[in-house]
PDB file of C-alpha atoms in Angstrom:
ATOM      1  CA  GLY A 247      73.360 101.409 113.230  1.00  0.00           C
ATOM      2  CA  GLU A 248      76.668 102.850 113.020  1.00  0.00           C
ATOM      3  CA  ASN A 249      77.133 105.905 110.526  1.00  0.00           C
ATOM      4  CA  VAL A 250      80.425 107.176 109.716  1.00  0.00           C
ATOM      5  CA  GLU A 251      81.053 110.679 108.093  1.00  0.00           C
ATOM      6  CA  GLN A 252      84.389 111.558 106.376  1.00  0.00           C
ATOM      7  CA  HIS A 253      85.789 114.809 105.246  1.00  0.00           C
ATOM      8  CA  PRO A 254      86.884 116.217 103.037  1.00  0.00           C
ATOM      9  CA  SER A 255      85.880 114.204 100.100  1.00  0.00           C
ATOM     10  CA  THR A 256      89.010 115.508  97.871  1.00  0.00           C
ATOM     11  CA  LEU A 257      92.338 116.966  99.157  1.00  0.00           C
ATOM     12  CA  SER A 258      95.070 118.249  97.077  1.00  0.00           C
ATOM     13  CA  VAL A 259      98.446 119.182  98.732  1.00  0.00           C
ATOM     14  CA  GLN A 260     101.930 119.703  97.689  1.00  0.00           C
ATOM     15  CA  GLU A 261     104.837 117.225  98.252  1.00  0.00           C
ATOM     16  CA  GLY A 262     106.078 117.769 101.769  1.00  0.00           C
ATOM     17  CA  ASP A 263     102.893 119.164 102.991  1.00  0.00           C
ATOM     18  CA  SER A 264     100.753 117.493 105.985  1.00  0.00           C
ATOM     19  CA  ALA A 265      97.444 116.161 105.081  1.00  0.00           C
ATOM     20  CA  VAL A 266      94.524 115.487 107.609  1.00  0.00           C
ATOM     21  CA  ILE A 267      91.384 113.582 107.248  1.00  0.00           C
ATOM     22  CA  LYS A 268      88.602 113.588 109.678  1.00  0.00           C
ATOM     23  CA  CYS A 269      85.934 110.979 110.473  1.00  0.00           C
ATOM     24  CA  THR A 270      83.172 110.922 112.947  1.00  0.00           C
ATOM     25  CA  TYR A 271      81.046 108.222 114.127  1.00  0.00           C
ATOM     26  CA  SER A 272      77.603 107.880 115.715  1.00  0.00           C
ATOM     27  CA  ASP A 273      77.667 104.690 117.873  1.00  0.00           C
ATOM     28  CA  SER A 274      79.397 104.872 121.147  1.00  0.00           C
ATOM     29  CA  ALA A 275      79.943 101.205 121.229  1.00  0.00           C
ATOM     30  CA  SER A 276      82.238 101.357 118.401  1.00  0.00           C
ATOM     31  CA  ASN A 277      85.808 100.866 119.501  1.00  0.00           C
ATOM     32  CA  TYR A 278      87.924  99.834 116.697  1.00  0.00           C
ATOM     33  CA  PHE A 279      88.808 102.465 114.047  1.00  0.00           C
ATOM     34  CA  PRO A 280      91.032 101.344 110.912  1.00  0.00           C
ATOM     35  CA  TRP A 281      92.214 103.336 108.003  1.00  0.00           C
ATOM     36  CA  TYR A 282      92.576 101.878 104.540  1.00  0.00           C
ATOM     37  CA  LYS A 283      94.386 103.183 101.572  1.00  0.00           C
ATOM     38  CA  GLN A 284      93.067 102.209  98.131  1.00  0.00           C
ATOM     39  CA  GLU A 285      95.145 102.670  95.073  1.00  0.00           C
ATOM     40  CA  LEU A 286      93.291 102.910  91.585  1.00  0.00           C
ATOM     41  CA  GLY A 287      92.249  99.333  90.621  1.00  0.00           C
ATOM     42  CA  LYS A 288      93.842  97.873  93.844  1.00  0.00           C
ATOM     43  CA  ARG A 289      92.561  96.273  96.961  1.00  0.00           C
ATOM     44  CA  PRO A 290      92.094  98.439 100.238  1.00  0.00           C
ATOM     45  CA  GLN A 291      95.264  98.136 102.381  1.00  0.00           C
ATOM     46  CA  LEU A 292      95.234  98.656 106.085  1.00  0.00           C
ATOM     47  CA  ILE A 293      97.636 101.532 106.845  1.00  0.00           C
ATOM     48  CA  ILE A 294      96.967 102.107 110.564  1.00  0.00           C
ATOM     49  CA  ASP A 295      94.304 101.148 113.071  1.00  0.00           C
ATOM     50  CA  ILE A 296      93.561 102.397 116.584  1.00  0.00           C
ATOM     51  CA  ARG A 297      91.632 100.857 119.382  1.00  0.00           C
ATOM     52  CA  SER A 298      89.264 102.758 121.903  1.00  0.00           C
ATOM     53  CA  ASN A 299      91.941 102.376 124.802  1.00  0.00           C
ATOM     54  CA  VAL A 300      94.570 104.662 123.242  1.00  0.00           C
ATOM     55  CA  GLY A 301      94.146 108.217 122.216  1.00  0.00           C
ATOM     56  CA  GLU A 302      97.006 108.357 119.705  1.00  0.00           C
ATOM     57  CA  LYS A 303      98.923 105.843 117.506  1.00  0.00           C
ATOM     58  CA  LYS A 304     102.040 106.472 115.220  1.00  0.00           C
ATOM     59  CA  ASP A 305     103.637 104.698 112.465  1.00  0.00           C
ATOM     60  CA  GLN A 306     106.438 106.580 110.908  1.00  0.00           C
ATOM     61  CA  ARG A 307     104.853 109.335 108.677  1.00  0.00           C
ATOM     62  CA  ILE A 308     101.195 108.273 109.582  1.00  0.00           C
ATOM     63  CA  ALA A 309      99.384 108.976 112.895  1.00  0.00           C
ATOM     64  CA  VAL A 310      95.916 108.420 113.859  1.00  0.00           C
ATOM     65  CA  THR A 311      94.236 110.284 116.821  1.00  0.00           C
ATOM     66  CA  LEU A 312      91.018 109.328 118.580  1.00  0.00           C
ATOM     67  CA  ASN A 313      88.539 111.632 120.659  1.00  0.00           C
ATOM     68  CA  LYS A 314      86.012 109.109 122.307  1.00  0.00           C
ATOM     69  CA  THR A 315      84.072 111.842 123.737  1.00  0.00           C
ATOM     70  CA  ALA A 316      83.624 113.719 120.673  1.00  0.00           C
ATOM     71  CA  LYS A 317      83.326 110.598 118.698  1.00  0.00           C
ATOM     72  CA  HIS A 318      85.812 111.627 116.125  1.00  0.00           C
ATOM     73  CA  PHE A 319      89.247 110.385 114.707  1.00  0.00           C
ATOM     74  CA  SER A 320      91.551 111.592 112.177  1.00  0.00           C
ATOM     75  CA  LEU A 321      94.394 110.614 110.223  1.00  0.00           C
ATOM     76  CA  HIS A 322      97.578 112.691 109.834  1.00  0.00           C
ATOM     77  CA  ILE A 323     100.004 112.339 107.006  1.00  0.00           C
ATOM     78  CA  THR A 324     103.353 114.128 107.318  1.00  0.00           C
ATOM     79  CA  GLU A 325     105.817 115.027 104.663  1.00  0.00           C
ATOM     80  CA  THR A 326     103.554 113.798 101.856  1.00  0.00           C
ATOM     81  CA  GLN A 327     104.966 111.924  98.704  1.00  0.00           C
ATOM     82  CA  PRO A 328     103.388 111.665  95.305  1.00  0.00           C
ATOM     83  CA  GLU A 329     103.185 108.083  96.042  1.00  0.00           C
ATOM     84  CA  ASP A 330     100.550 109.086  98.919  1.00  0.00           C
ATOM     85  CA  SER A 331      97.945 109.773  96.214  1.00  0.00           C
ATOM     86  CA  ALA A 332      95.166 107.356  96.710  1.00  0.00           C
ATOM     87  CA  VAL A 333      91.819 107.042  98.142  1.00  0.00           C
ATOM     88  CA  TYR A 334      91.680 106.756 102.073  1.00  0.00           C
ATOM     89  CA  PHE A 335      88.841 105.293 103.952  1.00  0.00           C
ATOM     90  CA  CYS A 336      88.315 105.433 107.636  1.00  0.00           C
ATOM     91  CA  ALA A 337      86.073 102.767 109.360  1.00  0.00           C
ATOM     92  CA  ALA A 338      84.612 101.855 112.628  1.00  0.00           C
ATOM     93  CA  SER A 339      83.541  98.737 114.301  1.00  0.00           C
ATOM     94  CA  ILE A 340      82.711  97.017 117.655  1.00  0.00           C
ATOM     95  CA  ARG A 341      85.734  94.701 118.607  1.00  0.00           C
ATOM     96  CA  GLY A 342      84.674  91.189 118.140  1.00  0.00           C
ATOM     97  CA  TYR A 343      82.286  91.871 115.294  1.00  0.00           C
ATOM     98  CA  SER A 344      83.799  91.820 111.997  1.00  0.00           C
ATOM     99  CA  THR A 345      81.407  94.607 110.509  1.00  0.00           C
ATOM    100  CA  LEU A 346      83.123  97.440 109.373  1.00  0.00           C
ATOM    101  CA  THR A 347      81.077 100.773 108.512  1.00  0.00           C
ATOM    102  CA  PHE A 348      83.038 102.921 106.098  1.00  0.00           C
ATOM    103  CA  GLY A 349      83.314 106.572 105.469  1.00  0.00           C
ATOM    104  CA  LYS A 350      82.721 107.502 101.816  1.00  0.00           C
ATOM    105  CA  GLY A 351      86.527 108.032 101.353  1.00  0.00           C
ATOM    106  CA  THR A 352      88.877 110.978 100.777  1.00  0.00           C
ATOM    107  CA  MET A 353      90.823 111.145  97.445  1.00  0.00           C
ATOM    108  CA  LEU A 354      94.171 112.542  98.306  1.00  0.00           C
ATOM    109  CA  LEU A 355      96.385 113.951  95.500  1.00  0.00           C
ATOM    110  CA  VAL A 356      99.869 114.752  96.244  1.00  0.00           C
ATOM    111  CA  SER A 357     101.623 117.082  93.594  1.00  0.00           C
ATOM    112  CA  PRO A 358     105.497 117.006  93.033  1.00  0.00           C
TER     113      PRO A 358
ATOM    114  CA  LYS B 203     101.830  83.828 103.908  1.00  0.00           C
ATOM    115  CA  ALA B 204      99.317  84.099 100.912  1.00  0.00           C
ATOM    116  CA  GLY B 205      97.013  86.989 100.697  1.00  0.00           C
ATOM    117  CA  VAL B 206      93.255  86.889 100.402  1.00  0.00           C
ATOM    118  CA  THR B 207      92.340  85.587  96.944  1.00  0.00           C
ATOM    119  CA  GLN B 208      88.939  86.147  94.866  1.00  0.00           C
ATOM    120  CA  THR B 209      87.745  84.223  91.781  1.00  0.00           C
ATOM    121  CA  PRO B 210      86.727  85.313  89.113  1.00  0.00           C
ATOM    122  CA  ARG B 211      88.441  88.971  88.792  1.00  0.00           C
ATOM    123  CA  TYR B 212      85.827  89.960  86.238  1.00  0.00           C
ATOM    124  CA  LEU B 213      82.414  88.732  85.275  1.00  0.00           C
ATOM    125  CA  ILE B 214      79.906  90.171  82.804  1.00  0.00           C
ATOM    126  CA  LYS B 215      76.227  89.204  83.237  1.00  0.00           C
ATOM    127  CA  THR B 216      72.802  90.236  81.881  1.00  0.00           C
ATOM    128  CA  ARG B 217      69.792  91.209  83.974  1.00  0.00           C
ATOM    129  CA  GLY B 218      67.910  88.262  85.766  1.00  0.00           C
ATOM    130  CA  GLN B 219      71.004  85.846  85.614  1.00  0.00           C
ATOM    131  CA  GLN B 220      72.484  84.776  88.764  1.00  0.00           C
ATOM    132  CA  VAL B 221      76.309  84.781  89.832  1.00  0.00           C
ATOM    133  CA  THR B 222      78.640  83.162  92.422  1.00  0.00           C
ATOM    134  CA  LEU B 223      81.623  84.835  93.643  1.00  0.00           C
ATOM    135  CA  SER B 224      84.529  83.091  95.788  1.00  0.00           C
ATOM    136  CA  CYS B 225      86.738  84.254  98.344  1.00  0.00           C
ATOM    137  CA  SER B 226      89.683  82.294  99.888  1.00  0.00           C
ATOM    138  CA  PRO B 227      90.876  83.692 103.188  1.00  0.00           C
ATOM    139  CA  ILE B 228      94.566  83.923 104.629  1.00  0.00           C
ATOM    140  CA  SER B 229      95.453  80.610 106.130  1.00  0.00           C
ATOM    141  CA  GLY B 230      94.256  80.446 109.688  1.00  0.00           C
ATOM    142  CA  HIS B 231      91.647  83.059 109.547  1.00  0.00           C
ATOM    143  CA  ARG B 232      88.168  81.952 110.260  1.00  0.00           C
ATOM    144  CA  SER B 233      85.993  84.971 109.428  1.00  0.00           C
ATOM    145  CA  VAL B 234      85.163  86.231 105.882  1.00  0.00           C
ATOM    146  CA  SER B 235      83.305  89.552 105.330  1.00  0.00           C
ATOM    147  CA  TRP B 236      81.853  90.587 101.887  1.00  0.00           C
ATOM    148  CA  TYR B 237      81.486  94.265 100.960  1.00  0.00           C
ATOM    149  CA  GLN B 238      79.786  95.858  97.799  1.00  0.00           C
ATOM    150  CA  GLN B 239      81.784  99.044  96.501  1.00  0.00           C
ATOM    151  CA  THR B 240      80.282 101.503  94.218  1.00  0.00           C
ATOM    152  CA  PRO B 241      81.228 105.024  93.388  1.00  0.00           C
ATOM    153  CA  GLY B 242      77.834 106.289  94.648  1.00  0.00           C
ATOM    154  CA  GLN B 243      77.424 104.339  97.903  1.00  0.00           C
ATOM    155  CA  GLY B 244      81.084 103.609  98.790  1.00  0.00           C
ATOM    156  CA  LEU B 245      82.066 100.525 100.632  1.00  0.00           C
ATOM    157  CA  GLN B 246      78.840  98.767 102.117  1.00  0.00           C
ATOM    158  CA  PHE B 247      78.751  95.554 104.434  1.00  0.00           C
ATOM    159  CA  LEU B 248      76.994  92.666 102.982  1.00  0.00           C
ATOM    160  CA  PHE B 249      77.350  89.886 105.436  1.00  0.00           C
ATOM    161  CA  GLU B 250      80.034  87.959 107.623  1.00  0.00           C
ATOM    162  CA  TYR B 251      80.691  84.252 107.989  1.00  0.00           C
ATOM    163  CA  PHE B 252      82.573  82.633 111.025  1.00  0.00           C
ATOM    164  CA  SER B 253      82.960  78.917 111.196  1.00  0.00           C
ATOM    165  CA  GLU B 254      80.289  78.285 108.634  1.00  0.00           C
ATOM    166  CA  THR B 255      77.831  80.313 110.177  1.00  0.00           C
ATOM    167  CA  GLN B 256      76.304  83.815 109.157  1.00  0.00           C
ATOM    168  CA  ARG B 257      77.257  86.079 112.118  1.00  0.00           C
ATOM    169  CA  ASN B 258      76.400  89.390 110.749  1.00  0.00           C
ATOM    170  CA  LYS B 259      74.110  90.764 107.993  1.00  0.00           C
ATOM    171  CA  GLY B 260      73.936  94.047 106.420  1.00  0.00           C
ATOM    172  CA  ASN B 261      70.997  95.758 104.842  1.00  0.00           C
ATOM    173  CA  PHE B 262      70.835  94.165 101.423  1.00  0.00           C
ATOM    174  CA  PRO B 263      67.893  92.357  99.881  1.00  0.00           C
ATOM    175  CA  GLY B 264      67.559  88.444  99.928  1.00  0.00           C
ATOM    176  CA  ARG B 265      68.878  88.250  96.493  1.00  0.00           C
ATOM    177  CA  PHE B 266      72.267  88.395  98.194  1.00  0.00           C
ATOM    178  CA  SER B 267      73.167  85.339 100.054  1.00  0.00           C
ATOM    179  CA  GLY B 268      76.378  83.449 100.913  1.00  0.00           C
ATOM    180  CA  ARG B 269      77.876  80.498 102.561  1.00  0.00           C
ATOM    181  CA  GLN B 270      81.122  79.450 104.114  1.00  0.00           C
ATOM    182  CA  PHE B 271      83.016  75.892 104.000  1.00  0.00           C
ATOM    183  CA  SER B 272      84.880  74.021 106.480  1.00  0.00           C
ATOM    184  CA  ASN B 273      88.068  75.212 105.091  1.00  0.00           C
ATOM    185  CA  SER B 274      86.903  78.769 105.715  1.00  0.00           C
ATOM    186  CA  ARG B 275      86.413  79.445 102.043  1.00  0.00           C
ATOM    187  CA  SER B 276      83.347  81.580 101.255  1.00  0.00           C
ATOM    188  CA  GLU B 277      81.099  82.073  98.215  1.00  0.00           C
ATOM    189  CA  MET B 278      78.590  84.691  97.747  1.00  0.00           C
ATOM    190  CA  ASN B 279      75.783  84.357  95.319  1.00  0.00           C
ATOM    191  CA  VAL B 280      73.341  86.995  93.823  1.00  0.00           C
ATOM    192  CA  SER B 281      70.341  85.882  92.177  1.00  0.00           C
ATOM    193  CA  THR B 282      68.007  87.691  89.779  1.00  0.00           C
ATOM    194  CA  LEU B 283      70.969  90.364  88.978  1.00  0.00           C
ATOM    195  CA  GLU B 284      69.750  93.915  88.659  1.00  0.00           C
ATOM    196  CA  LEU B 285      71.715  96.739  86.729  1.00  0.00           C
ATOM    197  CA  GLY B 286      72.135  98.238  90.136  1.00  0.00           C
ATOM    198  CA  ASP B 287      74.325  95.275  91.307  1.00  0.00           C
ATOM    199  CA  SER B 288      77.357  96.153  88.942  1.00  0.00           C
ATOM    200  CA  ALA B 289      80.034  97.025  91.488  1.00  0.00           C
ATOM    201  CA  LEU B 290      83.493  95.752  92.968  1.00  0.00           C
ATOM    202  CA  TYR B 291      82.701  92.806  95.319  1.00  0.00           C
ATOM    203  CA  LEU B 292      85.489  92.851  97.970  1.00  0.00           C
ATOM    204  CA  CYS B 293      86.076  89.955 100.660  1.00  0.00           C
ATOM    205  CA  ALA B 294      88.051  90.448 103.754  1.00  0.00           C
ATOM    206  CA  SER B 295      89.449  88.048 106.173  1.00  0.00           C
ATOM    207  CA  SER B 296      90.342  87.833 109.914  1.00  0.00           C
ATOM    208  CA  PHE B 297      90.779  85.460 112.660  1.00  0.00           C
ATOM    209  CA  GLY B 298      87.429  86.989 113.748  1.00  0.00           C
ATOM    210  CA  GLN B 299      87.800  85.887 117.491  1.00  0.00           C
ATOM    211  CA  GLY B 300      87.462  89.047 119.137  1.00  0.00           C
ATOM    212  CA  ALA B 301      90.755  88.722 121.016  1.00  0.00           C
ATOM    213  CA  PRO B 302      93.310  91.688 120.871  1.00  0.00           C
ATOM    214  CA  ASN B 303      94.805  92.207 117.179  1.00  0.00           C
ATOM    215  CA  THR B 304      92.434  89.349 115.912  1.00  0.00           C
ATOM    216  CA  ASP B 305      89.984  91.700 114.362  1.00  0.00           C
ATOM    217  CA  THR B 306      92.302  93.331 111.533  1.00  0.00           C
ATOM    218  CA  GLN B 307      90.538  92.562 108.089  1.00  0.00           C
ATOM    219  CA  TYR B 308      92.505  91.995 105.216  1.00  0.00           C
ATOM    220  CA  PHE B 309      90.981  92.465 101.896  1.00  0.00           C
ATOM    221  CA  GLY B 310      91.198  90.439  98.504  1.00  0.00           C
ATOM    222  CA  PRO B 311      91.424  92.177  95.221  1.00  0.00           C
ATOM    223  CA  GLY B 312      87.826  91.974  94.528  1.00  0.00           C
ATOM    224  CA  THR B 313      85.522  90.640  91.642  1.00  0.00           C
ATOM    225  CA  ARG B 314      84.283  93.447  89.321  1.00  0.00           C
ATOM    226  CA  LEU B 315      80.665  92.570  88.216  1.00  0.00           C
ATOM    227  CA  THR B 316      79.141  94.270  85.438  1.00  0.00           C
ATOM    228  CA  VAL B 317      75.499  93.741  84.976  1.00  0.00           C
ATOM    229  CA  LEU B 318      73.978  94.500  81.179  1.00  0.00           C
TER     230      LEU B 318
END
């Protein structure tokens, strides 16, 4: 089955810096890659997703890049703010199959 | 549009008991997936139901089961509870039909199960 590796497990940055979280996947059939943000005690919230027919997607301060050949994808957050502090999860699935395989998560801490 | 809801939010049970958790999806969503979240194992897929049929199943023992009703609401059941079943159980809903932009999953707030 699919296996998703996520790095780093923790990331500390200063407010205004950029943050990058990287994930690799094993199943070349995977073609849908969402990112979720989970604040303490709250549900995972989708922040951005990418499908395998594109290499990059942006939404304001957040961007995701996908390299299908290398089977890795990354989340980029620019101009970080304290409210970006949370655990971020990457995931992979095959379109049409509602089975998400998650990475172990990255705890992002943004210091003022 | 109302989000995904789960009941109850918290449960305390003892070993050997069984438990039933409920999930109501976003209106119009026909797919409900269940995940177990623990500090050690992270988020792990349990199973997915679409139109009252189990469509996918994760690598969990048979003590974990589920069902889906005609209104797309779903329940999961855990029998003969073990200490290791203590976790946050999350459900997520989507349209589930494989067409573009229908596979996005939206999570409920979860049920925190503690097994003593």
